[in-house]
PDB file of C-alpha atoms in Angstrom:
ATOM      1  CA  MET A  56     -28.850   1.497  -1.658  1.00 93.00           C
ATOM      2  CA  GLN A  57     -25.735   1.710  -3.786  1.00 97.00           C
ATOM      3  CA  ALA A  58     -22.203   0.454  -3.318  1.00 98.00           C
ATOM      4  CA  THR A  59     -18.933   1.821  -4.936  1.00 98.00           C
ATOM      5  CA  ILE A  60     -18.146  -1.008  -7.313  1.00 98.00           C
ATOM      6  CA  PHE A  61     -14.953  -0.163 -10.062  1.00 95.00           C
ATOM      7  CA  ASN A  62     -15.128  -3.828 -11.812  1.00 97.00           C
ATOM      8  CA  ILE A  63     -17.047  -6.490 -12.601  1.00 98.00           C
ATOM      9  CA  GLN A  64     -15.270  -9.277 -14.378  1.00 98.00           C
ATOM     10  CA  LYS A  65     -16.183 -12.088 -16.275  1.00 98.00           C
ATOM     11  CA  PHE A  66     -15.262 -15.335 -16.925  1.00 98.00           C
ATOM     12  CA  SER A  67     -12.222 -15.948 -14.153  1.00 98.00           C
ATOM     13  CA  LEU A  68     -10.993 -19.320 -13.443  1.00 96.00           C
ATOM     14  CA  HIS A  69      -9.068 -18.060 -10.751  1.00 93.00           C
ATOM     15  CA  ASP A  70     -10.927 -16.563  -7.912  1.00 95.00           C
ATOM     16  CA  GLY A  71     -13.022 -19.654  -6.763  1.00 97.00           C
ATOM     17  CA  PRO A  72     -13.470 -23.103  -8.981  1.00 98.00           C
ATOM     18  CA  GLY A  73     -15.576 -22.667 -11.839  1.00 98.00           C
ATOM     19  CA  ILE A  74     -16.329 -19.707 -14.579  1.00 99.00           C
ATOM     20  CA  ARG A  75     -17.173 -17.289 -12.149  1.00 99.00           C
ATOM     21  CA  THR A  76     -17.710 -13.572 -12.115  1.00 99.00           C
ATOM     22  CA  VAL A  77     -15.855 -11.258  -9.966  1.00 99.00           C
ATOM     23  CA  VAL A  78     -17.421  -8.496  -8.670  1.00 99.00           C
ATOM     24  CA  PHE A  79     -15.015  -5.997  -6.948  1.00 98.00           C
ATOM     25  CA  PHE A  80     -15.967  -3.704  -4.539  1.00 99.00           C
ATOM     26  CA  LYS A  81     -14.226  -0.066  -3.900  1.00 99.00           C
ATOM     27  CA  GLY A  82     -12.054   0.728  -1.021  1.00 98.00           C
ATOM     28  CA  CYS A  83      -9.834  -0.907   1.421  1.00 99.00           C
ATOM     29  CA  PRO A  84      -8.651   0.407   4.935  1.00 98.00           C
ATOM     30  CA  LEU A  85      -4.950  -1.280   3.724  1.00 99.00           C
ATOM     31  CA  ARG A  86      -2.589   0.086   3.092  1.00 98.00           C
ATOM     32  CA  CYS A  87      -0.294  -2.746   1.470  1.00 98.00           C
ATOM     33  CA  ARG A  88       3.098  -1.998   0.147  1.00 97.00           C
ATOM     34  CA  TRP A  89       2.254  -4.732  -2.883  1.00 97.00           C
ATOM     35  CA  CYS A  90      -1.136  -3.452  -3.695  1.00 97.00           C
ATOM     36  CA  SER A  91      -2.312  -4.651  -7.199  1.00 94.00           C
ATOM     37  CA  ASN A  92      -4.703  -2.541  -7.124  1.00 94.00           C
ATOM     38  CA  PRO A  93      -4.101   1.068  -6.300  1.00 95.00           C
ATOM     39  CA  GLU A  94      -7.041   2.583  -7.687  1.00 94.00           C
ATOM     40  CA  SER A  95      -9.316   0.293  -5.837  1.00 96.00           C
ATOM     41  CA  GLN A  96      -7.850   1.540  -2.183  1.00 97.00           C
ATOM     42  CA  ALA A  97     -10.082   4.349  -1.808  1.00 97.00           C
ATOM     43  CA  PHE A  98     -13.575   4.561  -0.554  1.00 97.00           C
ATOM     44  CA  ASN A  99     -14.608   7.002  -3.639  1.00 96.00           C
ATOM     45  CA  ILE A 100     -15.280   7.646  -7.196  1.00 96.00           C
ATOM     46  CA  GLN A 101     -12.063   8.714  -8.993  1.00 96.00           C
ATOM     47  CA  LEU A 102     -11.371  10.937 -11.915  1.00 97.00           C
ATOM     48  CA  PHE A 103      -7.861  10.357 -13.133  1.00 96.00           C
ATOM     49  CA  TRP A 104      -6.090  12.596 -15.744  1.00 95.00           C
ATOM     50  CA  ASN A 105      -3.566  10.903 -18.518  1.00 94.00           C
ATOM     51  CA  ARG A 106      -0.969  12.905 -19.164  1.00 94.00           C
ATOM     52  CA  SER A 107       0.133  11.311 -22.367  1.00 93.00           C
ATOM     53  CA  LYS A 108      -3.018  12.352 -23.919  1.00 95.00           C
ATOM     54  CA  CYS A 109      -3.862  15.726 -22.631  1.00 96.00           C
ATOM     55  CA  ASP A 110      -1.499  18.313 -21.421  1.00 94.00           C
ATOM     56  CA  ASP A 111      -3.925  20.922 -20.377  1.00 96.00           C
ATOM     57  CA  ILE A 112      -6.695  18.679 -18.331  1.00 97.00           C
ATOM     58  CA  LEU A 113      -8.038  21.258 -15.996  1.00 96.00           C
ATOM     59  CA  GLY A 114      -8.304  23.411 -19.370  1.00 95.00           C
ATOM     60  CA  CYS A 115     -10.507  21.267 -20.838  1.00 96.00           C
ATOM     61  CA  LEU A 116     -12.835  21.185 -17.573  1.00 96.00           C
ATOM     62  CA  GLU A 117     -13.444  24.797 -17.597  1.00 95.00           C
ATOM     63  CA  LYS A 118     -14.200  24.537 -21.159  1.00 94.00           C
ATOM     64  CA  GLN A 119     -16.902  22.634 -20.086  1.00 93.00           C
ATOM     65  CA  GLY A 120     -18.258  25.298 -17.019  1.00 93.00           C
ATOM     66  CA  ILE A 121     -15.978  22.571 -14.430  1.00 95.00           C
ATOM     67  CA  LYS A 122     -14.191  25.417 -12.353  1.00 91.00           C
ATOM     68  CA  ASN A 123     -11.744  25.285  -9.108  1.00 91.00           C
ATOM     69  CA  ALA A 124     -10.934  21.591  -9.700  1.00 95.00           C
ATOM     70  CA  ARG A 125      -7.066  20.919  -8.588  1.00 96.00           C
ATOM     71  CA  LEU A 126      -4.788  17.926  -9.776  1.00 96.00           C
ATOM     72  CA  GLU A 127      -3.317  16.215  -6.740  1.00 94.00           C
ATOM     73  CA  GLU A 128      -1.171  13.640  -8.447  1.00 93.00           C
ATOM     74  CA  ASN A 129      -2.402  12.493 -11.669  1.00 95.00           C
ATOM     75  CA  GLU A 130      -6.092  12.782  -9.642  1.00 96.00           C
ATOM     76  CA  ILE A 131      -8.525  14.799 -10.667  1.00 97.00           C
ATOM     77  CA  ILE A 132     -10.099  16.609  -7.423  1.00 96.00           C
ATOM     78  CA  LEU A 133     -13.761  17.964  -7.921  1.00 95.00           C
ATOM     79  CA  ASN A 134     -15.379  20.501  -5.559  1.00 92.00           C
ATOM     80  CA  HIS A 135     -18.727  18.598  -6.358  1.00 91.00           C
ATOM     81  CA  TYR A 136     -18.891  15.239  -8.015  1.00 92.00           C
ATOM     82  CA  ASP A 137     -22.042  15.454 -10.948  1.00 93.00           C
ATOM     83  CA  PRO A 138     -22.938  11.997 -11.389  1.00 90.00           C
ATOM     84  CA  THR A 139     -25.227  13.627 -14.104  1.00 92.00           C
ATOM     85  CA  ILE A 140     -21.930  14.379 -16.316  1.00 95.00           C
ATOM     86  CA  ASP A 141     -19.786  11.981 -18.509  1.00 95.00           C
ATOM     87  CA  TYR A 142     -16.423  13.252 -17.774  1.00 96.00           C
ATOM     88  CA  GLU A 143     -14.938  10.944 -19.277  1.00 95.00           C
ATOM     89  CA  THR A 144     -16.079  12.625 -22.671  1.00 95.00           C
ATOM     90  CA  ILE A 145     -14.728  16.316 -21.600  1.00 95.00           C
ATOM     91  CA  CYS A 146     -11.215  15.768 -22.744  1.00 96.00           C
ATOM     92  CA  PRO A 147     -11.532  15.370 -26.612  1.00 95.00           C
ATOM     93  CA  HIS A 148      -8.439  13.491 -26.368  1.00 95.00           C
ATOM     94  CA  GLY A 149      -9.137  11.390 -23.924  1.00 96.00           C
ATOM     95  CA  GLY A 150      -7.431  12.247 -21.282  1.00 96.00           C
ATOM     96  CA  ILE A 151      -9.735  11.495 -18.104  1.00 96.00           C
ATOM     97  CA  SER A 152     -10.431   8.044 -17.154  1.00 95.00           C
ATOM     98  CA  ILE A 153     -12.950   6.912 -14.224  1.00 96.00           C
ATOM     99  CA  GLU A 154     -12.408   4.653 -11.580  1.00 96.00           C
ATOM    100  CA  GLY A 155     -15.867   3.644  -9.891  1.00 97.00           C
ATOM    101  CA  TYR A 156     -19.427   3.533 -10.175  1.00 96.00           C
ATOM    102  CA  GLN A 157     -22.269   3.395  -7.688  1.00 97.00           C
ATOM    103  CA  ALA A 158     -24.674  -0.238  -8.762  1.00 98.00           C
ATOM    104  CA  ASN A 159     -27.662  -1.585  -6.909  1.00 98.00           C
ATOM    105  CA  VAL A 160     -27.793  -4.799  -5.955  1.00 99.00           C
ATOM    106  CA  ASP A 161     -30.684  -5.360  -8.929  1.00 98.00           C
ATOM    107  CA  ASP A 162     -27.699  -3.531 -11.075  1.00 97.00           C
ATOM    108  CA  ILE A 163     -25.398  -5.485  -9.898  1.00 99.00           C
ATOM    109  CA  MET A 164     -27.545  -9.209 -10.079  1.00 99.00           C
ATOM    110  CA  GLU A 165     -29.031  -7.722 -13.737  1.00 98.00           C
ATOM    111  CA  GLU A 166     -25.627  -8.219 -14.852  1.00 98.00           C
ATOM    112  CA  ILE A 167     -24.330 -11.557 -13.083  1.00 99.00           C
ATOM    113  CA  MET A 168     -27.459 -13.500 -14.431  1.00 99.00           C
ATOM    114  CA  LYS A 169     -26.091 -13.495 -17.987  1.00 98.00           C
ATOM    115  CA  ASP A 170     -24.321 -15.716 -17.320  1.00 98.00           C
ATOM    116  CA  LYS A 171     -25.899 -18.142 -14.832  1.00 98.00           C
ATOM    117  CA  VAL A 172     -25.658 -20.928 -17.409  1.00 98.00           C
ATOM    118  CA  PHE A 173     -21.901 -20.838 -17.430  1.00 98.00           C
ATOM    119  CA  TYR A 174     -22.154 -21.254 -14.046  1.00 99.00           C
ATOM    120  CA  ASP A 175     -24.138 -24.407 -13.777  1.00 98.00           C
ATOM    121  CA  GLU A 176     -22.382 -25.989 -16.365  1.00 98.00           C
ATOM    122  CA  SER A 177     -18.594 -25.379 -14.914  1.00 98.00           C
ATOM    123  CA  GLY A 178     -19.916 -25.224 -10.624  1.00 98.00           C
ATOM    124  CA  GLY A 179     -18.757 -21.465 -10.808  1.00 99.00           C
ATOM    125  CA  GLY A 180     -20.225 -18.764  -9.143  1.00 99.00           C
ATOM    126  CA  VAL A 181     -19.555 -14.761  -8.231  1.00 99.00           C
ATOM    127  CA  THR A 182     -17.106 -14.200  -6.358  1.00 99.00           C
ATOM    128  CA  LEU A 183     -17.083 -10.699  -4.344  1.00 99.00           C
ATOM    129  CA  SER A 184     -13.195  -8.804  -4.212  1.00 98.00           C
ATOM    130  CA  GLY A 185     -12.010  -5.200  -4.037  1.00 96.00           C
ATOM    131  CA  GLY A 186     -10.455  -3.510  -2.415  1.00 97.00           C
ATOM    132  CA  GLU A 187     -11.656  -5.219   0.456  1.00 99.00           C
ATOM    133  CA  VAL A 188     -15.552  -6.348   0.235  1.00 99.00           C
ATOM    134  CA  LEU A 189     -15.877  -5.896   3.514  1.00 99.00           C
ATOM    135  CA  GLY A 190     -15.516  -2.053   4.021  1.00 98.00           C
ATOM    136  CA  GLN A 191     -18.851  -2.100   1.919  1.00 99.00           C
ATOM    137  CA  ALA A 192     -20.410  -4.871   4.123  1.00 98.00           C
ATOM    138  CA  PHE A 193     -24.140  -4.269   4.613  1.00 98.00           C
ATOM    139  CA  PHE A 194     -24.324  -3.859   0.597  1.00 99.00           C
ATOM    140  CA  ALA A 195     -22.390  -6.969   0.208  1.00 99.00           C
ATOM    141  CA  THR A 196     -23.763  -9.380   2.425  1.00 99.00           C
ATOM    142  CA  LYS A 197     -27.551  -7.917   0.361  1.00 99.00           C
ATOM    143  CA  LEU A 198     -25.784  -9.230  -2.293  1.00 99.00           C
ATOM    144  CA  LEU A 199     -25.058 -12.561  -1.405  1.00 99.00           C
ATOM    145  CA  GLU A 200     -28.352 -13.001  -0.258  1.00 99.00           C
ATOM    146  CA  ALA A 201     -29.750 -12.498  -3.273  1.00 99.00           C
ATOM    147  CA  LEU A 202     -27.034 -14.760  -5.048  1.00 99.00           C
ATOM    148  CA  LYS A 203     -28.322 -17.361  -2.502  1.00 98.00           C
ATOM    149  CA  GLU A 204     -31.602 -16.689  -3.513  1.00 98.00           C
ATOM    150  CA  ALA A 205     -30.682 -17.392  -7.616  1.00 98.00           C
ATOM    151  CA  ASN A 206     -29.226 -20.721  -6.476  1.00 98.00           C
ATOM    152  CA  ILE A 207     -25.619 -19.445  -7.436  1.00 99.00           C
ATOM    153  CA  HIS A 208     -22.321 -19.971  -5.405  1.00 99.00           C
ATOM    154  CA  THR A 209     -20.746 -17.349  -3.430  1.00 99.00           C
ATOM    155  CA  THR A 210     -17.053 -16.572  -2.354  1.00 99.00           C
ATOM    156  CA  ALA A 211     -15.154 -13.905  -1.192  1.00 99.00           C
ATOM    157  CA  GLU A 212     -11.885 -12.709  -0.982  1.00 99.00           C
ATOM    158  CA  THR A 213     -10.849 -10.906   1.918  1.00 99.00           C
ATOM    159  CA  THR A 214      -8.390  -9.117   4.317  1.00 98.00           C
ATOM    160  CA  GLY A 215     -10.925 -10.285   7.611  1.00 98.00           C
ATOM    161  CA  TYR A 216     -10.515  -6.514   8.516  1.00 99.00           C
ATOM    162  CA  ALA A 217     -13.969  -5.768  10.393  1.00 98.00           C
ATOM    163  CA  PRO A 218     -15.796  -5.822  12.935  1.00 99.00           C
ATOM    164  CA  THR A 219     -16.633  -9.139  14.402  1.00 99.00           C
ATOM    165  CA  PRO A 220     -20.366  -8.797  14.506  1.00 98.00           C
ATOM    166  CA  ILE A 221     -19.874  -7.533  10.773  1.00 98.00           C
ATOM    167  CA  PHE A 222     -17.966  -9.939   9.918  1.00 99.00           C
ATOM    168  CA  GLU A 223     -20.381 -13.018  11.422  1.00 98.00           C
ATOM    169  CA  LYS A 224     -23.560 -11.422   9.325  1.00 98.00           C
ATOM    170  CA  PHE A 225     -21.137 -11.440   6.402  1.00 99.00           C
ATOM    171  CA  ILE A 226     -20.033 -14.518   5.804  1.00 98.00           C
ATOM    172  CA  GLU A 227     -23.736 -16.554   7.013  1.00 98.00           C
ATOM    173  CA  PRO A 228     -24.339 -16.708   2.848  1.00 98.00           C
ATOM    174  CA  LEU A 229     -20.864 -17.437   1.989  1.00 98.00           C
ATOM    175  CA  ASP A 230     -19.825 -21.119   0.476  1.00 99.00           C
ATOM    176  CA  LEU A 231     -16.584 -20.289   0.187  1.00 99.00           C
ATOM    177  CA  LEU A 232     -13.969 -17.743   1.812  1.00 99.00           C
ATOM    178  CA  LEU A 233     -10.544 -17.024   0.163  1.00 99.00           C
ATOM    179  CA  TYR A 234      -9.181 -15.467   2.957  1.00 99.00           C
ATOM    180  CA  ASP A 235      -5.325 -13.245   3.271  1.00 99.00           C
ATOM    181  CA  LEU A 236      -3.196 -13.511   6.576  1.00 99.00           C
ATOM    182  CA  LYS A 237       0.060 -11.461   5.469  1.00 99.00           C
ATOM    183  CA  HIS A 238       1.897 -11.932   8.805  1.00 99.00           C
ATOM    184  CA  TYR A 239       1.997 -13.166  12.677  1.00 99.00           C
ATOM    185  CA  ASP A 240       3.402  -9.952  14.143  1.00 99.00           C
ATOM    186  CA  SER A 241       0.967  -7.798  14.119  1.00 99.00           C
ATOM    187  CA  ASP A 242       4.346  -4.746  14.493  1.00 99.00           C
ATOM    188  CA  MET A 243       5.012  -5.785  11.334  1.00 99.00           C
ATOM    189  CA  HIS A 244       1.380  -6.184   9.525  1.00 99.00           C
ATOM    190  CA  VAL A 245       0.932  -1.869  10.958  1.00 99.00           C
ATOM    191  CA  GLU A 246       4.603  -1.234   9.183  1.00 98.00           C
ATOM    192  CA  TYR A 247       3.709  -2.886   5.852  1.00 98.00           C
ATOM    193  CA  THR A 248      -0.219  -2.789   5.229  1.00 99.00           C
ATOM    194  CA  GLY A 249      -1.041   0.053   7.835  1.00 98.00           C
ATOM    195  CA  VAL A 250      -3.502  -1.662  10.184  1.00 99.00           C
ATOM    196  CA  PRO A 251      -2.282  -4.407  12.812  1.00 99.00           C
ATOM    197  CA  ASN A 252      -3.620  -7.911  12.784  1.00 99.00           C
ATOM    198  CA  GLU A 253      -5.558  -8.720  16.121  1.00 99.00           C
ATOM    199  CA  GLN A 254      -8.631  -7.981  14.137  1.00 99.00           C
ATOM    200  CA  ILE A 255      -8.025 -10.771  11.260  1.00 99.00           C
ATOM    201  CA  ILE A 256      -6.452 -13.373  13.122  1.00 99.00           C
ATOM    202  CA  GLU A 257      -9.522 -13.125  15.760  1.00 99.00           C
ATOM    203  CA  ASN A 258     -11.883 -13.561  12.686  1.00 99.00           C
ATOM    204  CA  ILE A 259      -9.917 -16.540  11.180  1.00 99.00           C
ATOM    205  CA  LYS A 260     -11.279 -18.336  14.049  1.00 98.00           C
ATOM    206  CA  VAL A 261     -14.827 -17.054  13.876  1.00 98.00           C
ATOM    207  CA  ALA A 262     -14.438 -18.491  10.222  1.00 99.00           C
ATOM    208  CA  LEU A 263     -12.475 -21.908  11.203  1.00 98.00           C
ATOM    209  CA  ASN A 264     -15.598 -22.417  13.573  1.00 98.00           C
ATOM    210  CA  SER A 265     -18.301 -21.874  10.994  1.00 98.00           C
ATOM    211  CA  LYS A 266     -20.211 -23.459   8.616  1.00 98.00           C
ATOM    212  CA  THR A 267     -18.051 -21.622   5.430  1.00 98.00           C
ATOM    213  CA  GLU A 268     -15.179 -23.198   3.928  1.00 98.00           C
ATOM    214  CA  ILE A 269     -12.311 -21.499   4.500  1.00 99.00           C
ATOM    215  CA  ILE A 270      -9.531 -21.271   2.816  1.00 99.00           C
ATOM    216  CA  ILE A 271      -6.366 -19.099   4.551  1.00 99.00           C
ATOM    217  CA  ARG A 272      -3.792 -17.430   1.835  1.00 99.00           C
ATOM    218  CA  ILE A 273      -0.696 -16.081   2.402  1.00 99.00           C
ATOM    219  CA  PRO A 274       0.732 -13.624  -0.080  1.00 99.00           C
ATOM    220  CA  VAL A 275       4.833 -13.935   0.277  1.00 99.00           C
ATOM    221  CA  ILE A 276       6.279 -10.945   0.132  1.00 99.00           C
ATOM    222  CA  PRO A 277      10.013 -10.550  -0.005  1.00 98.00           C
ATOM    223  CA  ASN A 278      12.074  -9.258   3.409  1.00 97.00           C
ATOM    224  CA  PHE A 279       8.248  -8.534   4.396  1.00 98.00           C
ATOM    225  CA  ASN A 280       7.255 -12.589   5.352  1.00 99.00           C
ATOM    226  CA  ASP A 281       9.550 -15.023   3.511  1.00 99.00           C
ATOM    227  CA  SER A 282      12.148 -16.118   5.297  1.00 99.00           C
ATOM    228  CA  LEU A 283      12.168 -19.873   6.778  1.00 99.00           C
ATOM    229  CA  GLU A 284      11.444 -18.532  10.447  1.00 99.00           C
ATOM    230  CA  ASP A 285       8.335 -16.742   8.575  1.00 99.00           C
ATOM    231  CA  ALA A 286       7.189 -20.021   7.628  1.00 99.00           C
ATOM    232  CA  LYS A 287       7.840 -21.098  10.813  1.00 99.00           C
ATOM    233  CA  GLN A 288       6.100 -18.650  13.025  1.00 99.00           C
ATOM    234  CA  PHE A 289       2.927 -18.669  10.060  1.00 99.00           C
ATOM    235  CA  SER A 290       2.447 -22.341  10.762  1.00 99.00           C
ATOM    236  CA  LEU A 291       2.931 -22.292  14.254  1.00 99.00           C
ATOM    237  CA  LEU A 292      -0.003 -19.523  14.347  1.00 99.00           C
ATOM    238  CA  LEU A 293      -1.971 -21.608  12.030  1.00 99.00           C
ATOM    239  CA  ASN A 294      -1.659 -24.692  13.839  1.00 98.00           C
ATOM    240  CA  LYS A 295      -3.090 -22.737  17.216  1.00 98.00           C
ATOM    241  CA  LEU A 296      -5.792 -21.699  15.663  1.00 98.00           C
ATOM    242  CA  GLY A 297      -6.542 -25.185  14.163  1.00 97.00           C
ATOM    243  CA  ALA A 298      -6.225 -24.885  10.524  1.00 98.00           C
ATOM    244  CA  THR A 299      -4.483 -27.613   8.788  1.00 98.00           C
ATOM    245  CA  LYS A 300      -3.652 -26.173   5.047  1.00 98.00           C
ATOM    246  CA  VAL A 301      -2.614 -22.892   3.422  1.00 99.00           C
ATOM    247  CA  ASN A 302      -2.460 -21.501  -0.589  1.00 99.00           C
ATOM    248  CA  LEU A 303       0.637 -19.911  -0.577  1.00 99.00           C
ATOM    249  CA  LEU A 304       0.833 -16.643  -3.254  1.00 98.00           C
ATOM    250  CA  PRO A 305       4.222 -15.604  -4.696  1.00 98.00           C
ATOM    251  CA  PHE A 306       4.735 -12.047  -4.537  1.00 98.00           C
ATOM    252  CA  HIS A 307       4.086 -10.229  -8.361  1.00 96.00           C
ATOM    253  CA  GLN A 308       4.348  -7.301 -10.214  1.00 95.00           C
ATOM    254  CA  PHE A 309       1.331  -7.108 -11.860  1.00 90.00           C
ATOM    255  CA  GLY A 310       0.194  -3.445 -10.901  1.00 90.00           C
ATOM    256  CA  MET A 311       3.204  -1.891 -11.204  1.00 92.00           C
ATOM    257  CA  ASN A 312       2.180   0.240 -14.159  1.00 90.00           C
ATOM    258  CA  LYS A 313      -1.240   1.342 -12.556  1.00 92.00           C
ATOM    259  CA  TYR A 314       1.316   3.781 -10.338  1.00 93.00           C
ATOM    260  CA  ALA A 315       2.354   4.931 -13.014  1.00 88.00           C
ATOM    261  CA  MET A 316      -0.824   5.838 -14.445  1.00 85.00           C
ATOM    262  CA  MET A 317      -2.135   7.206 -10.996  1.00 90.00           C
ATOM    263  CA  GLY A 318       1.011   9.474 -10.494  1.00 89.00           C
ATOM    264  CA  ARG A 319       2.047   7.459  -7.334  1.00 92.00           C
ATOM    265  CA  GLU A 320       5.321   5.877  -6.136  1.00 93.00           C
ATOM    266  CA  TYR A 321       4.988   2.063  -5.995  1.00 95.00           C
ATOM    267  CA  THR A 322       8.168   1.418  -3.220  1.00 94.00           C
ATOM    268  CA  MET A 323       8.095  -2.356  -4.879  1.00 95.00           C
ATOM    269  CA  LYS A 324       9.156  -1.994  -8.106  1.00 93.00           C
ATOM    270  CA  ASP A 325      12.588  -2.977  -7.521  1.00 94.00           C
ATOM    271  CA  VAL A 326      11.708  -6.078  -5.877  1.00 96.00           C
ATOM    272  CA  LYS A 327      11.976  -9.580  -7.421  1.00 95.00           C
ATOM    273  CA  GLN A 328       9.268 -11.401  -8.634  1.00 97.00           C
ATOM    274  CA  TYR A 329       8.512 -14.761  -6.914  1.00 98.00           C
ATOM    275  CA  TYR A 330       7.741 -18.016  -7.941  1.00 98.00           C
ATOM    276  CA  PRO A 331       6.783 -21.079  -6.795  1.00 98.00           C
ATOM    277  CA  GLU A 332      10.233 -22.977  -7.444  1.00 98.00           C
ATOM    278  CA  ASP A 333      11.306 -20.029  -5.338  1.00 98.00           C
ATOM    279  CA  LEU A 334       9.262 -21.202  -2.067  1.00 99.00           C
ATOM    280  CA  VAL A 335      10.031 -24.973  -2.174  1.00 99.00           C
ATOM    281  CA  ASP A 336      11.948 -24.849   1.034  1.00 99.00           C
ATOM    282  CA  TYR A 337       9.431 -22.404   2.398  1.00 99.00           C
ATOM    283  CA  GLN A 338       6.419 -24.756   1.627  1.00 99.00           C
ATOM    284  CA  GLN A 339       8.774 -27.733   2.837  1.00 99.00           C
ATOM    285  CA  THR A 340       9.067 -25.637   6.541  1.00 99.00           C
ATOM    286  CA  MET A 341       5.105 -25.366   6.519  1.00 99.00           C
ATOM    287  CA  ILE A 342       4.943 -29.218   5.263  1.00 99.00           C
ATOM    288  CA  ASP A 343       7.253 -29.838   8.057  1.00 99.00           C
ATOM    289  CA  HIS A 344       5.688 -28.172  10.695  1.00 99.00           C
ATOM    290  CA  GLY A 345       1.519 -29.362  10.123  1.00 98.00           C
ATOM    291  CA  ILE A 346       0.672 -27.154   7.743  1.00 99.00           C
ATOM    292  CA  ASP A 347       0.033 -28.531   4.112  1.00 99.00           C
ATOM    293  CA  ALA A 348       1.348 -25.374   2.012  1.00 99.00           C
ATOM    294  CA  TYR A 349       0.596 -26.173  -1.565  1.00 98.00           C
ATOM    295  CA  PHE A 350       0.245 -23.248  -4.724  1.00 98.00           C
TER     296      PHE A 350
END
């Protein structure tokens, strides 16, 4: 069994406690307008054309016998992806980049175990992220079970968008769940992410009643969920669910250049970034309504 991964990042300090290795799974069913990893959204391995390095990428492919390829924005669409071909070397100018690769549990564990001493010394471990890790939940659960057998602390970042039976199985081997709640209103959730929020809220209930520690996070996005009324409504929902605290994540522009690389429009490019000091009243509103909101 294999999964499609788009990155393994080592020595991360911001995705759970201690020093961590973060395994990024490719593919996500949501299409958040502010997504900072657009290259992670598609579930398949993708090839991209770097226009600044090559002006005839289809010609480079044809010279190597790869015919009938086409372009969709900056993505190179092949009739058939051959994993035995090193596509990045086809263009002599470096005009092709690949996002994603196939790996099995043993492959990933081998890479993870190289840094086990750092996890042990720092109280760290491994975080599964994405994309959306629940998009490849069966494989991810097998990886989590292998990590627990190796006595490694496990964390996952998720939107929680998956059928509840799959979600329940997934969180069993988890020590910590970093759970993003993007909006309390399902219609707004659909407008800005492409999916409704009922399943997400249902799985928050499941997580709160499990043995897994959960940290609920709210990405605070301008013109989406950043008003003081939004802060109040989030608080009312969290109180109803039985949650007592929330981690606020101010909107940032870290992913903007990736959209240009992919030839995709980034609709949030003119939106101002937020910093914690911009959201003091928002934070206080949640505190006033019984939720320990922090940055």
